[in-house]
C-alpha positions as a printed Julia matrix, in Angstrom:
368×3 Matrix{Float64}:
   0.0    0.0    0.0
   1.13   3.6   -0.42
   1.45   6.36   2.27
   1.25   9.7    2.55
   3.13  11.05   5.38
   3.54  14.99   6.0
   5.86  15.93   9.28
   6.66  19.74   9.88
   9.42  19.55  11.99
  12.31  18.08  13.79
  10.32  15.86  16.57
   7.94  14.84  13.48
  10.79  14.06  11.25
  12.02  11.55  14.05
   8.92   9.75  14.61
   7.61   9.39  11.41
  11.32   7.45  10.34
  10.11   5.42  12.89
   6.95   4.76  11.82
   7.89   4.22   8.47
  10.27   1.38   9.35
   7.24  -0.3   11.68
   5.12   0.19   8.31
   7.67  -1.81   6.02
   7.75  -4.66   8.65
   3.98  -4.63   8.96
   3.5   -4.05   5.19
   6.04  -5.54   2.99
   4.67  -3.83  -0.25
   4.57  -0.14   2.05
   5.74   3.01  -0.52
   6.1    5.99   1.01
   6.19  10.13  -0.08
   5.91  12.17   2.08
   6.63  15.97   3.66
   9.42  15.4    6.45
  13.42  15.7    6.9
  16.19  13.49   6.89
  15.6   10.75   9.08
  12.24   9.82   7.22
  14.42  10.57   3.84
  16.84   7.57   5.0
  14.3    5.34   5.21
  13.12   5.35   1.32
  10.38   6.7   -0.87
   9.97  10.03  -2.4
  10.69  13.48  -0.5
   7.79  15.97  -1.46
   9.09  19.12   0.43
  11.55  19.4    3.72
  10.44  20.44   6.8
  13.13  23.09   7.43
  11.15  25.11   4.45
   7.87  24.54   6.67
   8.41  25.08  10.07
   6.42  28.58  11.25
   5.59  28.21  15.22
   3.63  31.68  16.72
   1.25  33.53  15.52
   3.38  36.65  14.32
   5.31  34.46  12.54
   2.59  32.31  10.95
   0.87  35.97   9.57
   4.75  36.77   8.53
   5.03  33.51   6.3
   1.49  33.06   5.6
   2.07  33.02   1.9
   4.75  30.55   1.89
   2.72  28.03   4.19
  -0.48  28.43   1.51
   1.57  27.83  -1.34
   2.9   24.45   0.21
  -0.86  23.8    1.26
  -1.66  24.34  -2.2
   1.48  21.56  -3.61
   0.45  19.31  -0.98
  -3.12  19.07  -2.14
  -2.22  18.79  -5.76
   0.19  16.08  -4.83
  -2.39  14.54  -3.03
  -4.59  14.47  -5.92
  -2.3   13.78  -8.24
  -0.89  10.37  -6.63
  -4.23   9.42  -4.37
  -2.61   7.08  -1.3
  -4.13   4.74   0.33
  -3.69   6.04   3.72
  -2.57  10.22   4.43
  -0.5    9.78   7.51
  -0.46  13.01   9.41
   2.68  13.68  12.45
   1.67  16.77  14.82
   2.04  20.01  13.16
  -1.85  20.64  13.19
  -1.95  23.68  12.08
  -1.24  22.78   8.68
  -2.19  19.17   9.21
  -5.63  19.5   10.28
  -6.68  21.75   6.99
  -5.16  19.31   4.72
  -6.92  16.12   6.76
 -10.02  18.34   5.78
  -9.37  17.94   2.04
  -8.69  14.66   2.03
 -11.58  13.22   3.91
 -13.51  15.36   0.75
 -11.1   13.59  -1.3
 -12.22  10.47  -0.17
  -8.64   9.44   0.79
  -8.45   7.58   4.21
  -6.62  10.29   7.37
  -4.77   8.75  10.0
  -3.51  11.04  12.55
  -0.6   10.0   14.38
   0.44  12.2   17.43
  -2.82  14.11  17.93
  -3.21  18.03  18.1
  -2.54  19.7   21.55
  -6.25  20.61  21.26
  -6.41  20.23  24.9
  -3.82  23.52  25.24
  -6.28  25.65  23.46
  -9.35  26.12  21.91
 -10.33  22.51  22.88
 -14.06  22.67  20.62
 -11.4   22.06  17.44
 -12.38  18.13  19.15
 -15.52  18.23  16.94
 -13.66  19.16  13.54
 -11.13  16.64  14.2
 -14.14  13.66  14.49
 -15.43  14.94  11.09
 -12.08  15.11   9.51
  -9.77  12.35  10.87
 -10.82   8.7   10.41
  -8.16   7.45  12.84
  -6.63   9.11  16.23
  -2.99   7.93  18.21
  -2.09   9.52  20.85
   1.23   9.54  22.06
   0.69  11.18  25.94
  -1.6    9.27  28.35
  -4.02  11.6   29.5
  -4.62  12.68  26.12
  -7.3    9.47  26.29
  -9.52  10.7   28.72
  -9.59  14.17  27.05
 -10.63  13.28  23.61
 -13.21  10.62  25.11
 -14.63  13.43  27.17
 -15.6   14.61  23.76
 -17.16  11.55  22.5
 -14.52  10.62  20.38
 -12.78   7.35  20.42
  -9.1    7.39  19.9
  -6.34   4.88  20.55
  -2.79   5.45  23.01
   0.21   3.37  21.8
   2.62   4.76  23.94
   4.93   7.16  23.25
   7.55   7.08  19.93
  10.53   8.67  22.32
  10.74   5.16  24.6
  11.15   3.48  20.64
  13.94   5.62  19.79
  15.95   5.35  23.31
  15.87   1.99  23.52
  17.24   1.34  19.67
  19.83   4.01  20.59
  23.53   2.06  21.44
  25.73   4.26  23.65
  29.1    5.41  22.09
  31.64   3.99  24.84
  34.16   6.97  23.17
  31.91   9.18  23.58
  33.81  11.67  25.75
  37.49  11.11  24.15
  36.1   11.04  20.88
  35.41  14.62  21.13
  37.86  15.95  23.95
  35.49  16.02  26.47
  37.47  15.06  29.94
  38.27  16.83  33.1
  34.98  18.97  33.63
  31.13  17.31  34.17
  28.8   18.19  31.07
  26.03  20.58  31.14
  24.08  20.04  27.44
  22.25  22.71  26.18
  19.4   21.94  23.96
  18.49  25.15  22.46
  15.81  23.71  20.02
  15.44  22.15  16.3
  14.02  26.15  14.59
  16.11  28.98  13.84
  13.61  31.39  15.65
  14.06  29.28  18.89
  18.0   29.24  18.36
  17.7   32.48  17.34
  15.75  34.35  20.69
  17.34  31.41  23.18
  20.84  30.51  22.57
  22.17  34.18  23.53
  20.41  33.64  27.25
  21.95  30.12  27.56
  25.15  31.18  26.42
  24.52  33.87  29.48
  25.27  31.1   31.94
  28.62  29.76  31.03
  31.05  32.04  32.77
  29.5   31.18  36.33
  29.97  27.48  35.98
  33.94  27.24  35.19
  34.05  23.91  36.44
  31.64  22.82  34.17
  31.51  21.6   30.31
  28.66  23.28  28.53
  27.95  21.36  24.9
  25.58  21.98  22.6
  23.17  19.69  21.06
  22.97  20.84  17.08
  19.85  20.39  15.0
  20.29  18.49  12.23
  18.74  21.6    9.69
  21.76  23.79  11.03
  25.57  23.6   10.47
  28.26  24.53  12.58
  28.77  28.07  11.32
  25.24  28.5   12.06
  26.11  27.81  16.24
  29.72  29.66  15.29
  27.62  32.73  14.15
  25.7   33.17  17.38
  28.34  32.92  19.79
  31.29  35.2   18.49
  32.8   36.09  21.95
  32.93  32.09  23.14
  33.77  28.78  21.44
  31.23  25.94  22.87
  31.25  22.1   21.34
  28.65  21.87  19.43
  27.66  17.99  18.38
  25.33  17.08  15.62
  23.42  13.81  15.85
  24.79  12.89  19.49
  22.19  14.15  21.62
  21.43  11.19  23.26
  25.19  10.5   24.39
  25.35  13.66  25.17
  22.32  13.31  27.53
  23.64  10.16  28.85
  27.03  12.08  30.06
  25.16  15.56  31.27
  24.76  16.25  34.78
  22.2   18.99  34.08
  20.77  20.55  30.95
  18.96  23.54  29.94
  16.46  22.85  27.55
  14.23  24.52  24.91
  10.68  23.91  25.63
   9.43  20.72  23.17
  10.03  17.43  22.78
  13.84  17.6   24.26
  11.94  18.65  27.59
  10.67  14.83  27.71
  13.75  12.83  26.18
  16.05  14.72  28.59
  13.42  13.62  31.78
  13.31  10.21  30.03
  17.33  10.09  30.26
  17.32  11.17  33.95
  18.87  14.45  33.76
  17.96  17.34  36.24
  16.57  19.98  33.81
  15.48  23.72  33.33
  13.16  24.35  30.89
  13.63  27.72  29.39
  11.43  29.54  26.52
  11.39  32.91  24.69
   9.51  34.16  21.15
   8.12  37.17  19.83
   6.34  39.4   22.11
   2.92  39.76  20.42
   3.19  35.53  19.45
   3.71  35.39  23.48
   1.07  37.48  24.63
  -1.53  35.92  22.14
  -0.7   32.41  23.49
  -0.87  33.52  27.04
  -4.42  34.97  26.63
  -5.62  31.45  24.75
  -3.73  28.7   25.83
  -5.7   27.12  28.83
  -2.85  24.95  30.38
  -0.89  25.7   33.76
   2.51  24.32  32.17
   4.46  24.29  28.93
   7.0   21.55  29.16
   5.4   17.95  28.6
   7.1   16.61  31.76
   5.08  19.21  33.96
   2.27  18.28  31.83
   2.39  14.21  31.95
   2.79  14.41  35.38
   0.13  17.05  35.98
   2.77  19.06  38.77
   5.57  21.53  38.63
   8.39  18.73  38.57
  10.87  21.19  35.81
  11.24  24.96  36.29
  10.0   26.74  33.08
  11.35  29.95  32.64
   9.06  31.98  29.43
   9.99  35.04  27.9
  10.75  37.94  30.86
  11.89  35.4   33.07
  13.79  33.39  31.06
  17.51  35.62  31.83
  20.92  34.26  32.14
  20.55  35.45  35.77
  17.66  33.48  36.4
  18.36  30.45  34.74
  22.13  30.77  36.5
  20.46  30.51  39.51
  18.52  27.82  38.8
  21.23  25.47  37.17
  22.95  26.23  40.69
  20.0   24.59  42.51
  20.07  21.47  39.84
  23.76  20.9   40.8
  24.2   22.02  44.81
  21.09  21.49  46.29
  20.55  17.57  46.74
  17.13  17.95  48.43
  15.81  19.69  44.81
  17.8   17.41  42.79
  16.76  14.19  44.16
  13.01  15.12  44.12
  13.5   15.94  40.57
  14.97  12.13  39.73
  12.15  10.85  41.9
   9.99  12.12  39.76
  11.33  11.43  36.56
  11.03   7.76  37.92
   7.22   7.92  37.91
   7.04   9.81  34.74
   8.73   6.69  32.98
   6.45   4.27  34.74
   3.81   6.43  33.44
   4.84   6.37  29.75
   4.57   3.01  29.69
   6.66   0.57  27.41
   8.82   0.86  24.04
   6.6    0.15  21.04
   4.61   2.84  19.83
   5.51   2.75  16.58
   4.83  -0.69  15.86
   1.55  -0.6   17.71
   0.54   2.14  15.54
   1.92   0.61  12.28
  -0.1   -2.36  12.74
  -3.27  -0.18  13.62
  -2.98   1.76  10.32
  -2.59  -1.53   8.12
  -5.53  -3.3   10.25
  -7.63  -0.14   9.25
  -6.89  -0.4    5.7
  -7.54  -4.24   5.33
């Protein structure tokens, strides 16, 4: 069978490679195109657009790029029409997703929806256009369940992709003298996967490094940036910055400072005392804080339904702030240990490795 995938960004990019290699074991005649990055790219089938040319997040700077982000609605539906799949496979990114789920449900052209929309975060009535316009529903965070039942709507939870990708991850026993890493514990710094995160954060985490001397600070690069990107930002210091080794990277840390996203829950998944930091443009922020209905931002706070990470947005989020919060993380035991403790029931929470090939099966069940 054929699939349509279309991932917007980084996190997307990741699981739907994943899903894509649970598909070919499921479904031995499985042909792919699809909207996503590299990983997905490495797995086979035909790339219709990159993500790093569709990434928007905020609302200035969806208005800003509005005309870019209709044009690709406008290829994808084409596309769509043009090669008919048997199943549209749709990662996160709802925005964009959601409208083009709507098409192809008028299209006749089966929509699976893998990840669901944060509906729950805002606006939560978008429920009832999702049951009109999405034939199947996996969610990926356990209380999302509850919520979308509370709205009548029947949806399955196959655990989430990021257990999948640690465990298949195999720890590089060179790590540290394979890139000169010795004599000072690591602090990673995970300043996120889109150039207006990197952009507004980086500077603030950079903040930080004079008043930790004893300490390593690395970088975790995004695979749609190069090292003169990092370089660029950071003309008065020289940090490491490592490309594709952010999971060794998280196994060696002793504390991180994170960009809010997906990295919030690998890095709690890893066991590494975190503080989760945030900034964007000021009208984007002040929109969100007037809609979004939830009392955190990171998905560890969230899963767990309790402050168990600081989140520092916008105005606080200062290298004087977050300096004195990476203190805490490494001197005061009492705050550290409660952290781990709860990282501990977050993971028993998640549940068990698999997602991907729970969801894989699901999709080719619903097609036969």
């Amino acid at each position: 069978m054929t699939y349509y995938l279309i991932a917007g960004e980084a996190s997307g990019d990741l699981h739907g490679a994943n899903l894509m290699k649970a598909l070919k074991k499921t479904d031995e005649k499985a042909e792919f195109r699809f909207l996503g990055g590299d990983l997905m790219m490495a797995e086979g089938g035909h790339l219709v657009k990159h993500y790093s040319d569709m990434a928007f997040m905020g609302f200035v700077e969806v208005v800003l790029n509005l005309r870019t982000i209709l044009k690709n609605m406008k290829m994808v539906k084409q596309d769509l029409l043009q090669n008919r799949p048997d199943a549209l496979v749709l990662i996160d990114f709802p925005g964009f997703n959601l409208k083009i789920a709507a098409f192809a449900k008028k299209n006749n052209i089966k929509v699976f929806y893998y990840i669901s929309p944060k509906v729950w975060a805002w606006n939560q009535k978008r429920v009832l256009n999702i049951k009109k316009v999405v034939d199947h529903l996996y969610c990926i965070l356990p209380f999302e369940v509850e919520f979308y039942r509370s709205w009548g709507m029947e949806v399955n939870y196959v655990g989430n992709p990021l257990l999948d990708e640690k465990e298949a991850s195999v720890p590089d026993p060179e790590f540290i003298n394979k890139h000169h890493l010795q004599g000072k514990k690591l602090i990673a710094l995970l300043p996120g996967s889109r150039r207006q995160e990197v952009s507004a954060i980086l500077t603030d985490m950079l903040g930080v490094v004079d008043e930790f001397p004893d300490y390593q600070f690395v970088i975790a690069g995004a695979p749609t940036f190069n090292e003169a990107y990092y370089t660029a930002l950071m003309p008065n210091q020289k940090l490491p910055v490592l490309f594709g080794k952010t999971y060794d990277l998280l196994r060696h840390a002793e504390a991180a400072i994170v960009t809010s996203g997906t990295a919030t829950l690998e890095t709690a998944l890893f066991h590494v005392p975190q503080i989760v930091v945030y900034k964007g443009n000021k009208i984007s922020i002040a929109i969100a804080r007037m809609v979004v209905k939830i009392r955190f931002i990171s998905l560890v706070n969230l899963i767990m339904d309790k402050l168990v990470v600081k989140e520092l947005i916008q105005e606080d989020c200062t290298p004087a702030i977050i300096s004195r919060e990476l203190n805490s993380l490494l001197n005061d035991s009492e705050y550290r240990n409660t952290m781990l403790d709860n990282y501990q029931a977050l993971s028993e929470k998640m549940g068990t490795p698999g997602a991907s090939q729970r969801t894989a099966e699901l999709i080719v069940k619903a097609l036969q």
